[in-house]
Protein backbone atom coordinates (compact mmCIF):
# COMPACT_ATOMS: atom_id res chain seq x y z
CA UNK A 1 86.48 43.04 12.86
CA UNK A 2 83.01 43.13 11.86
CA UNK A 3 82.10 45.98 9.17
CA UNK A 4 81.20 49.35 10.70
CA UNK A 5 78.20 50.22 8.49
CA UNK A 6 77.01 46.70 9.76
CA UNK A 7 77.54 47.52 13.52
CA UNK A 8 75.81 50.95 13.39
CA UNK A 9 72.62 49.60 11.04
CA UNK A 10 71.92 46.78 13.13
CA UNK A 11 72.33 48.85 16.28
CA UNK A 12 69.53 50.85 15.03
CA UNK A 13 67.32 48.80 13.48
CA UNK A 14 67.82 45.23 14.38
CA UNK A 15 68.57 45.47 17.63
CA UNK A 16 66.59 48.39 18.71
CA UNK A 17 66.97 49.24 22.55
CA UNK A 18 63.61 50.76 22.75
CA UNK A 19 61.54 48.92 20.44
CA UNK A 20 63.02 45.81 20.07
CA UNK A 21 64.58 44.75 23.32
CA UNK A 22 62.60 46.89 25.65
CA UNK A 23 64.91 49.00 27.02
CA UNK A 24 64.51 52.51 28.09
CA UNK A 25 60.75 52.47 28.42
CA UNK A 26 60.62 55.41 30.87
CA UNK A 27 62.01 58.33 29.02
CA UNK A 28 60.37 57.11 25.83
CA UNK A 29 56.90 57.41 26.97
CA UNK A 30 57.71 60.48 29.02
CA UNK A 31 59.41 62.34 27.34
CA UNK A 32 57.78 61.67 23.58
CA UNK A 33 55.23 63.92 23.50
CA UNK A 34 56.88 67.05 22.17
CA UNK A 35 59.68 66.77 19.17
CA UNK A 36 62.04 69.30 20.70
CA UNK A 37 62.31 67.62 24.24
CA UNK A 38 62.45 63.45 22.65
CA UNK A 39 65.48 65.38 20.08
CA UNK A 40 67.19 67.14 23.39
CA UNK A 41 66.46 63.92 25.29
CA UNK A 42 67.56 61.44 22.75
CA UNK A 43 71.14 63.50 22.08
CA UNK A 44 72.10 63.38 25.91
CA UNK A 45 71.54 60.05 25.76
CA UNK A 46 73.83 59.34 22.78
CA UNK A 47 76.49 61.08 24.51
CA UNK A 48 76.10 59.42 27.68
CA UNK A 49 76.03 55.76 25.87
CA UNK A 50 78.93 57.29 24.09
CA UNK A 51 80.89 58.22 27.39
CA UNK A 52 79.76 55.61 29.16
CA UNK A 53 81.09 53.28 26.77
CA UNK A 54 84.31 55.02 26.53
CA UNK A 55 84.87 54.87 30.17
CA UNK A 56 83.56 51.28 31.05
CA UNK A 57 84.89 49.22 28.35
CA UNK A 58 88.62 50.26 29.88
CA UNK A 59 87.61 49.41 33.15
CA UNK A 60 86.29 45.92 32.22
CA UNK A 61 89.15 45.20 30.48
CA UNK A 62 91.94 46.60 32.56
CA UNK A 63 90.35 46.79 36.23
CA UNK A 64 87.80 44.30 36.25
CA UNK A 65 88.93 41.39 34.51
CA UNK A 66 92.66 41.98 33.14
CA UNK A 67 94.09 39.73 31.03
CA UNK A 68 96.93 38.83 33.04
CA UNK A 69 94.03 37.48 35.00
CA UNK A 70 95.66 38.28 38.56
CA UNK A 71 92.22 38.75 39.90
CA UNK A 72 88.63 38.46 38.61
CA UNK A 73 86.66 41.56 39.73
CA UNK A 74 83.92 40.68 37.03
CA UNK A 75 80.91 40.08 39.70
CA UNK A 76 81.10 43.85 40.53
CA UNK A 77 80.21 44.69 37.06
CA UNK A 78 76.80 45.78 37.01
CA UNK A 79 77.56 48.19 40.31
CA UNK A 80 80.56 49.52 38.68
CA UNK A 81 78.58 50.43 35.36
CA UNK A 82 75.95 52.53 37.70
CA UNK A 83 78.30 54.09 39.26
CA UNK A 84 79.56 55.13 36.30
CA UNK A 85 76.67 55.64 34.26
CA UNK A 86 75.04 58.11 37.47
CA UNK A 87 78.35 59.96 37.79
CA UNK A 88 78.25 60.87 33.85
CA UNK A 89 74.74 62.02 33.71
CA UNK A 90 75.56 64.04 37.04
CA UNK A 91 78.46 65.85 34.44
CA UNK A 92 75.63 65.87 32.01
CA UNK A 93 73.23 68.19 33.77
CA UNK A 94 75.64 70.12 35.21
CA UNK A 95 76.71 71.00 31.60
CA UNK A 96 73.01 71.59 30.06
CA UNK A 97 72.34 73.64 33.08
CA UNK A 98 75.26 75.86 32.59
CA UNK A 99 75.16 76.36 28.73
CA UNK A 100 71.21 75.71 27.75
CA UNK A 101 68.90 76.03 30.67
CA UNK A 102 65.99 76.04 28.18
CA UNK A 103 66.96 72.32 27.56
CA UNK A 104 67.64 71.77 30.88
CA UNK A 105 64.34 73.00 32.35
CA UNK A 106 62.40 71.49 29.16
CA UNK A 107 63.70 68.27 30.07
CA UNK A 108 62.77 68.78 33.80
CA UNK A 109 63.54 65.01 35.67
CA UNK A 110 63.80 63.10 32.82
CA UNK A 111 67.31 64.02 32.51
CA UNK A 112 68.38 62.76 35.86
CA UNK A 113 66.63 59.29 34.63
CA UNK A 114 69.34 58.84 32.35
CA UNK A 115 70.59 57.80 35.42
CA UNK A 116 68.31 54.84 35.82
CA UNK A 117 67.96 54.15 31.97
CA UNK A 118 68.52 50.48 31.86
CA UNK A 119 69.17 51.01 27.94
CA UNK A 120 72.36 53.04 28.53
CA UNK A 121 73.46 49.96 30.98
CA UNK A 122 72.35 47.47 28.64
CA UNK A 123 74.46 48.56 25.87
CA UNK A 124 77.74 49.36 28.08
CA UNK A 125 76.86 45.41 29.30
CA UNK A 126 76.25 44.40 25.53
CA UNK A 127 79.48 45.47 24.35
CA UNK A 128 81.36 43.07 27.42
CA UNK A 129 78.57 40.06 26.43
CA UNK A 130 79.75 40.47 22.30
CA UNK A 131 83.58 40.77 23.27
CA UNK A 132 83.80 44.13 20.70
CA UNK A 133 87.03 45.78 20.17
CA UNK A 134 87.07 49.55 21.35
CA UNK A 135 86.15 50.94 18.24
CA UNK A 136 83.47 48.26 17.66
CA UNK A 137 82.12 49.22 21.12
CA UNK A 138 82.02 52.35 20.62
CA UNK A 139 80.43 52.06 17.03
CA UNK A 140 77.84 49.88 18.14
CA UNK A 141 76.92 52.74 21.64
CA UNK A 142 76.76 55.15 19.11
CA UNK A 143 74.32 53.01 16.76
CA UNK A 144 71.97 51.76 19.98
CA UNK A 145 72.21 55.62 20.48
CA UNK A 146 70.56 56.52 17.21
CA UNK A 147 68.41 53.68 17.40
CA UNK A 148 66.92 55.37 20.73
CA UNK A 149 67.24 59.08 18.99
CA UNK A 150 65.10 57.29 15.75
CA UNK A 151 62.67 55.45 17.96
CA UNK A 152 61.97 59.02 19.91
CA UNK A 153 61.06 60.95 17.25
CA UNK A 154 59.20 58.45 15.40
CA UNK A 155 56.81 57.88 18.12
CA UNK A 156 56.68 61.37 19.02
CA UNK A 157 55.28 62.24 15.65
CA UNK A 158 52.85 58.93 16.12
CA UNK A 159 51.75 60.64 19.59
CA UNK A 160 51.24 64.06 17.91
CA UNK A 161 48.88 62.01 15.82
CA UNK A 162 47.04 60.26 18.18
CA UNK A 163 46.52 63.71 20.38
CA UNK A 164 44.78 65.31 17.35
CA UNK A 165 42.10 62.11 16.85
CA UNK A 166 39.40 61.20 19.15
CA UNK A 167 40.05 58.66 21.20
CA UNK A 168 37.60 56.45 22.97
CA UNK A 169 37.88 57.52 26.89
CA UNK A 170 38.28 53.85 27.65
CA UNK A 171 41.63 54.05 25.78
CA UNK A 172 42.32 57.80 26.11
CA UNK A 173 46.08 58.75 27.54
CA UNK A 174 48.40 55.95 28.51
CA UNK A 175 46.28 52.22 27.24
CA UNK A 176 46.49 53.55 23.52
CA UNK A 177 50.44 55.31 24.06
CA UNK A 178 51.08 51.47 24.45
CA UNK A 179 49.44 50.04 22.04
CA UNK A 180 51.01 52.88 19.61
CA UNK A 181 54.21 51.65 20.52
CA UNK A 182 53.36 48.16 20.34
CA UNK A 183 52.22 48.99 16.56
CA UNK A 184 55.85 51.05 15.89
CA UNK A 185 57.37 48.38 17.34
CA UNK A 186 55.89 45.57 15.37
CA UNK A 187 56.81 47.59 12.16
CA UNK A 188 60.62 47.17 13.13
CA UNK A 189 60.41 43.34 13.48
CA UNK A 190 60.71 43.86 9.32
CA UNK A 191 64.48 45.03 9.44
CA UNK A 192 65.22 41.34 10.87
CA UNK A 193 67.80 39.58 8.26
CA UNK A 194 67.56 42.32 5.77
CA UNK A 195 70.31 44.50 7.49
CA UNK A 196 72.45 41.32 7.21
CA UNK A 197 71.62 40.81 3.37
CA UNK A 198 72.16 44.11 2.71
CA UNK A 199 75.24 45.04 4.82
CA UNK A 200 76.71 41.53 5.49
């Protein structure tokens, strides 16, 4: 079993959903502007790569492809996942619009997104592709989740930034959000091989 602090750190920095592998554009660019709707945004998605996890690791193991091997479900993995995935972030909202409407309403239809986050399916995915335990599964959702949470309020302090300079019009609003992003995510290129040095 590979070392937990080494899951978790290269989760986060190494293999970075948003900034390194390009996952989970959508809610990153929409949903960075402010610091208290990327924190609100970025902690329902750690929980839902968290449940998600919890609930579709089982069913690839036992259900889809069970190591008696009877049958081979394993092509229906993807839809599975998504159903999965859409039925948790339905529990999600219901729960954030029952016990904090301001986050709820702050969030506005970002939250149903979560939904269509390809980062949340890419990790659940990830964890089947690296043949984790569980608890390694779990430890590396939880990482890829504060990877997303770090990479959210690091660029939403870079966009606070960028909204208080002048901008020339040619790049104002969305050209220089991506080449901002382009910059933060050149910057975590850096943690390649050093996580393993360190933590290895």
């Amino acid at each position: 079993m590979k070392s937990a602090v080494l899951i978790i750190m290269t989760a986060v920095f190494v293999n970075n959903y948003v900034l390194q592998q390009f996952l989970g554009i959508c809610p990153f660019l929409g949903v960075s502007k402010k610091l208290n709707q990327a924190t609100g945004m970025s902690i329902a998605v750690i929980f839902v790569m968290c449940l998600a996890t919890a609930v579709t690791w089982p069913i690839q193991y036992y259900l889809l492809t069970p190591a008696s091997g009877a049958y081979d479900l394993g092509f229906m993995q993807t839809v599975v996942f998504i159903l999965v995935i859409a039925a948790l972030v339905q529990l999600v909202e219901i729960v954030l619009k029952r016990y904090i409407p301001s986050l709820h309403k702050s969030l506005g239809v970002y939250l149903p997104l979560i939904t269509t986050n390809c980062a949340v399916l890419g990790v659940c995915i990830a964890n089947i592709d690296a043949e984790y335990t569980f608890g390694e599964a779990m430890l590396n959702s939880f990482g890829s989740g504060l990877g997303f949470f770090l990479a959210m309020v690091l660029f939403s302090g870079v966009r606070s930034r960028i909204e208080g300079n002048d901008v020339t019009e040619s790049f104002n609003g969305l050209p220089i959000t991506l080449i901002a992003a382009a910059i933060v995510s050149m910057s975590f290129f850096g943690f390649t091989g050093v996580v393993e040095n360190l933590f290895g």
